PDB file of C-alpha atoms in Angstrom:
ATOM      1  CA  MET A  11     161.483 103.035 170.933  1.00 41.00           C
ATOM      2  CA  ASN A  12     163.648 104.555 168.855  1.00 44.00           C
ATOM      3  CA  SER A  13     161.464 108.129 167.737  1.00 49.00           C
ATOM      4  CA  ALA A  14     163.874 108.800 164.844  1.00 51.00           C
ATOM      5  CA  ASN A  15     161.855 106.428 163.317  1.00 75.00           C
ATOM      6  CA  LEU A  16     158.994 109.464 162.694  1.00 85.00           C
ATOM      7  CA  PRO A  17     160.072 112.867 161.245  1.00 89.00           C
ATOM      8  CA  GLU A  18     160.750 115.441 163.031  1.00 92.00           C
ATOM      9  CA  ALA A  19     157.791 117.502 161.645  1.00 93.00           C
ATOM     10  CA  ILE A  20     155.347 115.314 162.268  1.00 93.00           C
ATOM     11  CA  GLN A  21     156.376 114.206 165.919  1.00 95.00           C
ATOM     12  CA  ASN A  22     156.136 118.350 166.410  1.00 96.00           C
ATOM     13  CA  LYS A  23     152.390 117.962 165.204  1.00 97.00           C
ATOM     14  CA  LEU A  24     151.793 115.268 167.026  1.00 97.00           C
ATOM     15  CA  ILE A  25     152.599 116.385 170.058  1.00 97.00           C
ATOM     16  CA  ALA A  26     150.764 119.842 169.290  1.00 97.00           C
ATOM     17  CA  VAL A  27     147.355 117.702 168.446  1.00 98.00           C
ATOM     18  CA  ILE A  28     147.441 116.236 171.552  1.00 98.00           C
ATOM     19  CA  LYS A  29     148.256 119.236 173.620  1.00 97.00           C
ATOM     20  CA  SER A  30     145.040 120.596 171.774  1.00 97.00           C
ATOM     21  CA  ILE A  31     142.968 118.100 173.043  1.00 97.00           C
ATOM     22  CA  THR A  32     143.706 117.877 176.508  1.00 96.00           C
ATOM     23  CA  ASP A  33     145.816 119.566 178.972  1.00 96.00           C
ATOM     24  CA  VAL A  34     148.922 117.432 178.941  1.00 97.00           C
ATOM     25  CA  HIS A  35     151.884 116.912 182.000  1.00 96.00           C
ATOM     26  CA  SER A  36     153.611 114.664 179.518  1.00 96.00           C
ATOM     27  CA  ILE A  37     154.097 111.779 176.508  1.00 97.00           C
ATOM     28  CA  TYR A  38     156.065 108.970 175.974  1.00 96.00           C
ATOM     29  CA  TRP A  39     157.056 106.774 173.282  1.00 94.00           C
ATOM     30  CA  ILE A  40     156.076 102.931 173.774  1.00 95.00           C
ATOM     31  CA  GLY A  41     155.625 101.914 170.344  1.00 94.00           C
ATOM     32  CA  ILE A  42     156.170 102.477 166.240  1.00 93.00           C
ATOM     33  CA  ARG A  43     155.283 100.904 163.363  1.00 91.00           C
ATOM     34  CA  THR A  44     155.088 102.143 159.455  1.00 88.00           C
ATOM     35  CA  ASN A  45     152.997 101.139 156.971  1.00 82.00           C
ATOM     36  CA  GLU A  46     153.573 101.883 153.013  1.00 75.00           C
ATOM     37  CA  HIS A  47     150.855 101.909 150.639  1.00 65.00           C
ATOM     38  CA  LYS A  48     151.244 101.753 146.490  1.00 62.00           C
ATOM     39  CA  THR A  49     148.516 102.886 144.822  1.00 61.00           C
ATOM     40  CA  TYR A  50     148.845 102.022 140.645  1.00 61.00           C
ATOM     41  CA  TYR A  51     146.207 102.740 138.126  1.00 62.00           C
ATOM     42  CA  TYR A  52     146.599 103.992 133.935  1.00 64.00           C
ATOM     43  CA  PHE A  53     145.123 106.986 133.081  1.00 61.00           C
ATOM     44  CA  ASN A  54     146.228 107.796 128.949  1.00 63.00           C
ATOM     45  CA  ASP A  55     148.240 104.463 128.246  1.00 67.00           C
ATOM     46  CA  ARG A  56     150.126 105.968 131.344  1.00 68.00           C
ATOM     47  CA  LYS A  57     150.813 103.763 134.320  1.00 67.00           C
ATOM     48  CA  ASN A  58     150.630 106.191 137.627  1.00 66.00           C
ATOM     49  CA  THR A  59     151.853 105.402 140.761  1.00 68.00           C
ATOM     50  CA  THR A  60     151.222 106.638 144.783  1.00 66.00           C
ATOM     51  CA  LYS A  61     152.699 106.515 147.929  1.00 70.00           C
ATOM     52  CA  ASN A  62     150.978 106.272 151.057  1.00 76.00           C
ATOM     53  CA  LYS A  63     152.977 106.397 154.500  1.00 83.00           C
ATOM     54  CA  ASN A  64     151.342 106.377 157.431  1.00 90.00           C
ATOM     55  CA  TRP A  65     152.431 105.580 161.556  1.00 94.00           C
ATOM     56  CA  GLU A  66     150.811 103.324 163.860  1.00 95.00           C
ATOM     57  CA  ILE A  67     152.088 104.343 167.291  1.00 96.00           C
ATOM     58  CA  THR A  68     151.017 103.135 171.042  1.00 97.00           C
ATOM     59  CA  LEU A  69     151.959 106.173 173.195  1.00 97.00           C
ATOM     60  CA  LEU A  70     151.831 106.889 177.135  1.00 97.00           C
ATOM     61  CA  ILE A  71     149.858 110.551 177.746  1.00 97.00           C
ATOM     62  CA  VAL A  72     149.751 111.771 181.777  1.00 97.00           C
ATOM     63  CA  SER A  73     147.255 114.218 181.626  1.00 96.00           C
ATOM     64  CA  LYS A  74     146.491 116.686 184.287  1.00 94.00           C
ATOM     65  CA  SER A  75     142.285 116.009 184.001  1.00 94.00           C
ATOM     66  CA  TYR A  76     140.451 112.672 183.603  1.00 94.00           C
ATOM     67  CA  ILE A  77     140.365 111.321 179.944  1.00 94.00           C
ATOM     68  CA  ASN A  78     136.551 110.431 179.782  1.00 91.00           C
ATOM     69  CA  ASP A  79     136.429 108.715 176.507  1.00 93.00           C
ATOM     70  CA  GLN A  80     140.209 107.225 175.138  1.00 94.00           C
ATOM     71  CA  LYS A  81     138.296 105.903 171.950  1.00 94.00           C
ATOM     72  CA  ASP A  82     136.985 109.944 170.868  1.00 96.00           C
ATOM     73  CA  PHE A  83     140.441 110.708 171.829  1.00 97.00           C
ATOM     74  CA  MET A  84     142.482 108.674 169.542  1.00 97.00           C
ATOM     75  CA  GLY A  85     140.267 109.642 167.114  1.00 96.00           C
ATOM     76  CA  LYS A  86     140.244 113.308 167.348  1.00 97.00           C
ATOM     77  CA  VAL A  87     144.399 112.947 166.985  1.00 98.00           C
ATOM     78  CA  PHE A  88     143.525 110.324 164.123  1.00 97.00           C
ATOM     79  CA  THR A  89     141.913 113.297 162.159  1.00 97.00           C
ATOM     80  CA  LYS A  90     144.012 116.214 162.666  1.00 97.00           C
ATOM     81  CA  MET A  91     146.726 114.005 161.961  1.00 96.00           C
ATOM     82  CA  ASN A  92     145.260 114.008 158.749  1.00 94.00           C
ATOM     83  CA  GLN A  93     144.493 110.580 158.383  1.00 92.00           C
ATOM     84  CA  LYS A  94     148.609 109.890 158.285  1.00 92.00           C
ATOM     85  CA  VAL A  95     149.525 108.835 162.490  1.00 96.00           C
ATOM     86  CA  LYS A  96     146.855 106.484 164.210  1.00 96.00           C
ATOM     87  CA  ILE A  97     148.008 106.626 167.939  1.00 97.00           C
ATOM     88  CA  PHE A  98     146.893 103.608 170.783  1.00 97.00           C
ATOM     89  CA  SER A  99     147.158 105.655 173.373  1.00 97.00           C
ATOM     90  CA  ILE A 100     147.482 104.891 177.661  1.00 97.00           C
ATOM     91  CA  HIS A 101     146.445 107.035 179.851  1.00 97.00           C
ATOM     92  CA  TYR A 102     146.978 108.085 183.030  1.00 96.00           C
ATOM     93  CA  THR A 103     146.684 111.682 185.151  1.00 96.00           C
ATOM     94  CA  LEU A 104     148.887 113.241 186.735  1.00 95.00           C
ATOM     95  CA  ASN A 105     147.575 112.233 190.196  1.00 94.00           C
ATOM     96  CA  GLU A 106     147.224 108.866 189.088  1.00 94.00           C
ATOM     97  CA  ILE A 107     150.834 108.532 188.525  1.00 93.00           C
ATOM     98  CA  GLU A 108     152.384 110.603 191.512  1.00 91.00           C
ATOM     99  CA  ASN A 109     150.275 107.903 193.718  1.00 91.00           C
ATOM    100  CA  ARG A 110     151.037 105.105 191.622  1.00 91.00           C
ATOM    101  CA  LEU A 111     155.299 105.690 191.858  1.00 88.00           C
ATOM    102  CA  THR A 112     154.704 106.521 195.445  1.00 87.00           C
ATOM    103  CA  GLU A 113     153.265 102.531 195.999  1.00 84.00           C
ATOM    104  CA  GLY A 114     155.331 101.076 193.146  1.00 85.00           C
ATOM    105  CA  ASP A 115     154.187 100.324 189.279  1.00 91.00           C
ATOM    106  CA  ASN A 116     155.962  98.043 187.342  1.00 94.00           C
ATOM    107  CA  PHE A 117     154.495  99.029 184.218  1.00 95.00           C
ATOM    108  CA  LEU A 118     155.180 102.792 185.026  1.00 94.00           C
ATOM    109  CA  GLY A 119     158.594 101.872 186.426  1.00 91.00           C
ATOM    110  CA  LEU A 120     159.562 100.245 182.648  1.00 90.00           C
ATOM    111  CA  VAL A 121     158.151 103.034 180.492  1.00 93.00           C
ATOM    112  CA  LEU A 122     158.502 106.187 182.237  1.00 92.00           C
ATOM    113  CA  ASN A 123     162.022 106.880 181.383  1.00 88.00           C
ATOM    114  CA  GLU A 124     164.153 109.325 179.563  1.00 87.00           C
ATOM    115  CA  ASN A 125     164.118 106.959 176.653  1.00 88.00           C
ATOM    116  CA  ASN A 126     160.937 107.232 176.004  1.00 92.00           C
ATOM    117  CA  ARG A 127     160.339 110.762 176.802  1.00 93.00           C
ATOM    118  CA  ILE A 128     159.119 113.229 173.705  1.00 94.00           C
ATOM    119  CA  PHE A 129     157.029 115.646 175.968  1.00 96.00           C
ATOM    120  CA  GLN A 130     157.331 117.299 179.508  1.00 95.00           C
ATOM    121  CA  GLU A 131     156.109 119.748 181.366  1.00 92.00           C
ATOM    122  CA  GLY A 132     157.989 118.910 184.564  1.00 88.00           C
ATOM    123  CA  PRO A 133     159.849 116.222 186.622  1.00 87.00           C
ATOM    124  CA  LEU A 134     158.540 112.911 187.632  1.00 87.00           C
ATOM    125  CA  PHE A 135     159.880 111.147 190.321  1.00 83.00           C
ATOM    126  CA  LEU A 136     160.438 107.617 188.995  1.00 83.00           C
ATOM    127  CA  THR A 137     161.051 104.747 191.049  1.00 81.00           C
ATOM    128  CA  GLY A 138     162.310 101.777 188.586  1.00 82.00           C
ATOM    129  CA  TYR A 139     162.053  98.147 188.210  1.00 88.00           C
ATOM    130  CA  ASN A 140     161.362  96.389 191.809  1.00 89.00           C
ATOM    131  CA  SER A 141     161.845  93.057 191.485  1.00 91.00           C
ATOM    132  CA  HIS A 142     160.926  90.525 194.836  1.00 92.00           C
ATOM    133  CA  PRO A 143     159.954  86.407 194.725  1.00 95.00           C
ATOM    134  CA  VAL A 144     156.199  88.547 195.757  1.00 94.00           C
ATOM    135  CA  MET A 145     156.557  90.595 192.960  1.00 93.00           C
ATOM    136  CA  TYR A 146     156.721  87.072 190.380  1.00 96.00           C
ATOM    137  CA  GLN A 147     154.110  85.188 192.435  1.00 96.00           C
ATOM    138  CA  ARG A 148     152.069  88.102 191.793  1.00 95.00           C
ATOM    139  CA  ILE A 149     152.829  87.879 188.218  1.00 97.00           C
ATOM    140  CA  GLN A 150     152.553  84.063 188.084  1.00 97.00           C
ATOM    141  CA  GLU A 151     148.805  84.156 189.525  1.00 97.00           C
ATOM    142  CA  ARG A 152     147.489  87.137 187.476  1.00 97.00           C
ATOM    143  CA  TRP A 153     148.678  84.915 183.901  1.00 98.00           C
ATOM    144  CA  LYS A 154     147.106  82.046 185.298  1.00 97.00           C
ATOM    145  CA  SER A 155     143.845  83.659 186.138  1.00 97.00           C
ATOM    146  CA  ARG A 156     143.636  85.099 182.524  1.00 97.00           C
ATOM    147  CA  MET A 157     144.637  82.114 180.711  1.00 98.00           C
ATOM    148  CA  SER A 158     142.384  79.822 182.302  1.00 98.00           C
ATOM    149  CA  LYS A 159     139.461  82.419 181.327  1.00 97.00           C
ATOM    150  CA  ALA A 160     140.801  82.629 177.837  1.00 97.00           C
ATOM    151  CA  GLU A 161     140.608  78.480 177.715  1.00 97.00           C
ATOM    152  CA  TYR A 162     136.992  77.975 178.722  1.00 96.00           C
ATOM    153  CA  PHE A 163     136.103  80.651 175.877  1.00 96.00           C
ATOM    154  CA  ASN A 164     138.151  77.898 173.628  1.00 95.00           C
ATOM    155  CA  SER A 165     135.973  74.553 174.955  1.00 94.00           C
ATOM    156  CA  LYS A 166     133.025  76.502 174.632  1.00 91.00           C
ATOM    157  CA  LEU A 167     133.697  76.441 170.892  1.00 90.00           C
ATOM    158  CA  ASP A 168     133.948  72.615 170.673  1.00 77.00           C
ATOM    159  CA  VAL A 169     130.486  72.157 171.414  1.00 72.00           C
ATOM    160  CA  SER A 170     128.183  70.112 169.447  1.00 67.00           C
ATOM    161  CA  ASP A 171     124.502  71.327 169.997  1.00 65.00           C
ATOM    162  CA  ASP A 172     121.266  71.017 168.339  1.00 63.00           C
ATOM    163  CA  THR A 173     121.145  74.671 168.336  1.00 68.00           C
ATOM    164  CA  TYR A 174     124.438  77.107 167.473  1.00 74.00           C
ATOM    165  CA  SER A 175     124.677  80.670 166.560  1.00 85.00           C
ATOM    166  CA  GLU A 176     127.583  81.776 164.217  1.00 89.00           C
ATOM    167  CA  PRO A 177     127.289  85.289 165.903  1.00 90.00           C
ATOM    168  CA  ALA A 178     127.083  83.800 169.412  1.00 91.00           C
ATOM    169  CA  LYS A 179     130.182  81.674 168.735  1.00 93.00           C
ATOM    170  CA  LEU A 180     132.013  84.664 166.864  1.00 95.00           C
ATOM    171  CA  LEU A 181     131.634  86.564 170.321  1.00 95.00           C
ATOM    172  CA  LEU A 182     133.500  83.329 171.852  1.00 96.00           C
ATOM    173  CA  VAL A 183     136.230  83.979 170.105  1.00 97.00           C
ATOM    174  CA  ASN A 184     135.911  87.605 170.940  1.00 97.00           C
ATOM    175  CA  GLN A 185     136.041  86.817 174.220  1.00 97.00           C
ATOM    176  CA  ALA A 186     138.905  83.756 174.120  1.00 98.00           C
ATOM    177  CA  ILE A 187     141.292  85.910 172.376  1.00 98.00           C
ATOM    178  CA  LEU A 188     141.146  89.163 174.095  1.00 97.00           C
ATOM    179  CA  GLN A 189     141.692  87.028 177.703  1.00 98.00           C
ATOM    180  CA  THR A 190     144.975  85.735 176.105  1.00 98.00           C
ATOM    181  CA  CYS A 191     145.824  89.447 175.329  1.00 98.00           C
ATOM    182  CA  ALA A 192     145.477  90.365 178.970  1.00 98.00           C
ATOM    183  CA  ALA A 193     148.008  87.432 179.619  1.00 98.00           C
ATOM    184  CA  LEU A 194     150.396  88.887 177.600  1.00 98.00           C
ATOM    185  CA  LEU A 195     149.727  92.719 178.271  1.00 98.00           C
ATOM    186  CA  TRP A 196     150.338  91.279 182.484  1.00 97.00           C
ATOM    187  CA  VAL A 197     153.221  89.005 181.970  1.00 97.00           C
ATOM    188  CA  TYR A 198     155.216  90.924 179.453  1.00 97.00           C
ATOM    189  CA  TRP A 199     153.941  94.991 180.626  1.00 97.00           C
ATOM    190  CA  GLU A 200     152.733  94.317 184.083  1.00 96.00           C
ATOM    191  CA  TYR A 201     149.894  96.174 182.950  1.00 96.00           C
ATOM    192  CA  LYS A 202     145.821  96.056 183.004  1.00 93.00           C
ATOM    193  CA  PRO A 203     144.004  97.950 180.729  1.00 91.00           C
ATOM    194  CA  PRO A 204     141.057 100.082 182.052  1.00 88.00           C
ATOM    195  CA  VAL A 205     139.407  99.209 178.316  1.00 84.00           C
ATOM    196  CA  PHE A 206     139.006  96.284 177.115  1.00 87.00           C
ATOM    197  CA  ASP A 207     138.639  96.545 172.765  1.00 94.00           C
ATOM    198  CA  LEU A 208     140.113  93.871 171.181  1.00 96.00           C
ATOM    199  CA  TYR A 209     141.210  95.653 168.332  1.00 95.00           C
ATOM    200  CA  TYR A 210     142.982  98.492 171.175  1.00 96.00           C
ATOM    201  CA  MET A 211     144.404  95.555 173.046  1.00 97.00           C
ATOM    202  CA  ILE A 212     145.741  93.334 170.062  1.00 97.00           C
ATOM    203  CA  HIS A 213     147.741  96.319 168.862  1.00 96.00           C
ATOM    204  CA  LEU A 214     149.567  96.592 172.195  1.00 97.00           C
ATOM    205  CA  CYS A 215     150.297  93.156 171.610  1.00 97.00           C
ATOM    206  CA  GLN A 216     152.297  93.889 168.508  1.00 96.00           C
ATOM    207  CA  ASN A 217     154.659  95.582 170.650  1.00 95.00           C
ATOM    208  CA  PHE A 218     156.095  92.481 172.424  1.00 96.00           C
ATOM    209  CA  SER A 219     154.226  89.721 171.442  1.00 96.00           C
ATOM    210  CA  LYS A 220     155.014  87.284 168.224  1.00 95.00           C
ATOM    211  CA  SER A 221     152.239  84.752 168.681  1.00 97.00           C
ATOM    212  CA  ILE A 222     150.178  87.697 168.049  1.00 97.00           C
ATOM    213  CA  LYS A 223     150.894  87.705 164.482  1.00 97.00           C
ATOM    214  CA  ILE A 224     148.178  84.238 164.046  1.00 97.00           C
ATOM    215  CA  VAL A 225     145.594  87.094 165.039  1.00 97.00           C
ATOM    216  CA  LEU A 226     145.958  89.247 162.830  1.00 97.00           C
ATOM    217  CA  PRO A 227     144.849  89.296 159.072  1.00 95.00           C
ATOM    218  CA  LYS A 228     146.445  88.354 156.314  1.00 93.00           C
ATOM    219  CA  HIS A 229     145.864  89.599 152.746  1.00 90.00           C
ATOM    220  CA  SER A 230     143.180  86.926 151.898  1.00 93.00           C
ATOM    221  CA  PHE A 231     139.552  88.575 151.654  1.00 93.00           C
ATOM    222  CA  ARG A 232     138.178  85.646 154.246  1.00 92.00           C
ATOM    223  CA  SER A 233     141.356  86.250 156.607  1.00 96.00           C
ATOM    224  CA  GLN A 234     140.816  90.386 156.639  1.00 95.00           C
ATOM    225  CA  ARG A 235     136.547  89.445 156.453  1.00 94.00           C
ATOM    226  CA  VAL A 236     137.018  87.483 159.881  1.00 96.00           C
ATOM    227  CA  TYR A 237     138.752  89.604 161.405  1.00 97.00           C
ATOM    228  CA  ASN A 238     136.636  92.088 161.404  1.00 95.00           C
ATOM    229  CA  LEU A 239     133.642  90.349 162.012  1.00 95.00           C
ATOM    230  CA  ILE A 240     135.961  89.025 165.660  1.00 96.00           C
ATOM    231  CA  CYS A 241     136.785  92.520 166.440  1.00 96.00           C
ATOM    232  CA  HIS A 242     132.793  93.555 166.270  1.00 94.00           C
ATOM    233  CA  ALA A 243     131.600  90.252 167.370  1.00 94.00           C
ATOM    234  CA  GLN A 244     129.626  92.417 170.246  1.00 92.00           C
ATOM    235  CA  TYR A 245     128.165  94.662 167.710  1.00 90.00           C
ATOM    236  CA  ASN A 246     127.301  91.713 165.564  1.00 88.00           C
ATOM    237  CA  LEU A 247     125.633  89.598 167.577  1.00 88.00           C
ATOM    238  CA  ASN A 248     123.809  92.919 169.008  1.00 88.00           C
ATOM    239  CA  TYR A 249     122.393  94.733 166.557  1.00 84.00           C
ATOM    240  CA  LYS A 250     122.710  92.521 163.198  1.00 76.00           C
ATOM    241  CA  SER A 251     119.340  90.589 162.371  1.00 64.00           C
ATOM    242  CA  LEU A 252     120.080  88.693 159.806  1.00 65.00           C
ATOM    243  CA  GLN A 253     122.380  85.395 159.321  1.00 69.00           C
ATOM    244  CA  HIS A 254     125.680  87.166 157.908  1.00 79.00           C
ATOM    245  CA  ILE A 255     128.132  84.660 159.291  1.00 86.00           C
ATOM    246  CA  SER A 256     128.827  81.266 157.946  1.00 88.00           C
ATOM    247  CA  ILE A 257     129.588  78.397 159.115  1.00 88.00           C
ATOM    248  CA  GLU A 258     133.444  78.679 157.726  1.00 91.00           C
ATOM    249  CA  ASP A 259     133.538  81.933 159.190  1.00 92.00           C
ATOM    250  CA  GLY A 260     133.089  80.197 162.512  1.00 91.00           C
ATOM    251  CA  TYR A 261     135.673  77.698 161.982  1.00 93.00           C
ATOM    252  CA  TYR A 262     138.103  80.209 160.749  1.00 95.00           C
ATOM    253  CA  ALA A 263     137.553  81.690 163.866  1.00 96.00           C
ATOM    254  CA  SER A 264     137.971  78.926 166.079  1.00 96.00           C
ATOM    255  CA  ASP A 265     140.983  77.801 164.645  1.00 96.00           C
ATOM    256  CA  LEU A 266     142.879  81.465 165.118  1.00 97.00           C
ATOM    257  CA  ALA A 267     141.756  81.366 168.414  1.00 97.00           C
ATOM    258  CA  TYR A 268     143.031  78.186 169.391  1.00 97.00           C
ATOM    259  CA  LYS A 269     146.227  78.336 167.473  1.00 98.00           C
ATOM    260  CA  PHE A 270     146.815  81.681 169.286  1.00 98.00           C
ATOM    261  CA  LEU A 271     146.159  80.299 172.669  1.00 98.00           C
ATOM    262  CA  LYS A 272     148.438  77.269 171.911  1.00 98.00           C
ATOM    263  CA  ALA A 273     151.370  79.777 171.162  1.00 98.00           C
ATOM    264  CA  VAL A 274     150.297  82.151 173.665  1.00 98.00           C
ATOM    265  CA  ARG A 275     151.337  79.444 175.997  1.00 98.00           C
ATOM    266  CA  ILE A 276     154.800  78.684 175.005  1.00 97.00           C
ATOM    267  CA  GLU A 277     155.756  82.237 175.044  1.00 97.00           C
ATOM    268  CA  GLY A 278     154.203  83.200 177.872  1.00 97.00           C
ATOM    269  CA  LYS A 279     156.004  80.094 179.780  1.00 97.00           C
ATOM    270  CA  LYS A 280     159.344  81.172 178.177  1.00 97.00           C
ATOM    271  CA  ARG A 281     158.186  84.660 179.355  1.00 97.00           C
ATOM    272  CA  LEU A 282     157.363  83.647 183.173  1.00 97.00           C
ATOM    273  CA  THR A 283     161.430  81.712 183.127  1.00 97.00           C
ATOM    274  CA  GLU A 284     162.664  85.276 182.457  1.00 97.00           C
ATOM    275  CA  LEU A 285     161.203  86.978 184.872  1.00 97.00           C
ATOM    276  CA  ALA A 286     161.959  83.979 187.548  1.00 97.00           C
ATOM    277  CA  GLU A 287     165.587  84.741 186.923  1.00 96.00           C
ATOM    278  CA  ILE A 288     164.864  88.605 187.037  1.00 95.00           C
ATOM    279  CA  HIS A 289     163.122  88.671 190.469  1.00 95.00           C
ATOM    280  CA  ASN A 290     165.312  85.544 192.063  1.00 88.00           C
ATOM    281  CA  VAL A 291     162.539  83.353 192.534  1.00 76.00           C
TER     282      VAL A 291
END
């Protein structure tokens, strides 16, 4: 990832903001995306245009103490960066990093390198990526486990029952997509996230997966609406008393889950072939 895409002044401010929230040992880039929005309006027969540019950045942050609420941390950074930089952060304590590097951790072996580092207080003993047929077998087994769970949830979406509930169906869709994302994260990064929030995991998958575009909202109102319903399915099921999700919304969401799983099967098979070569299987 080329951090040159981010202006130096904003990068320096981002580092300062993160350091103001927690005692940081090091920060590493994983991915960055730029979004530009234009707003047009007319006043006194004159057309006015405003441009807004913001960034979405995936970071690995090594701190000296445990981050209790990852979502709260990301929200604080977003606010302090004047809502121009949104981060999706992966957190480890310094002790965790040192223990994992001692035992061997391929995710850290991929991320912790000089090209990705934007701040470091002190050096780390880096181990690099470990390749071995046994490692490949572990990747393959966990991939199959996640995909099996995703397929189970998808299979429940196609059941015709006398009793139905669209909010409950959306929760099944949420879980189907969530498990599929977890499978992708494992087969590409060998990473198991401690926080299973769908919105968060979708954005992590954007760093490497083409299939994730199926799930991401398009420009239409329905697409935006259904994406929001899927991401907040657990909340809607538990706290929304009114039936605000239509049967059409349910069909639309189910179709997304089916298409996403189908595409990921193909993408995952290709990735496993690449890993088999890396691990000399």
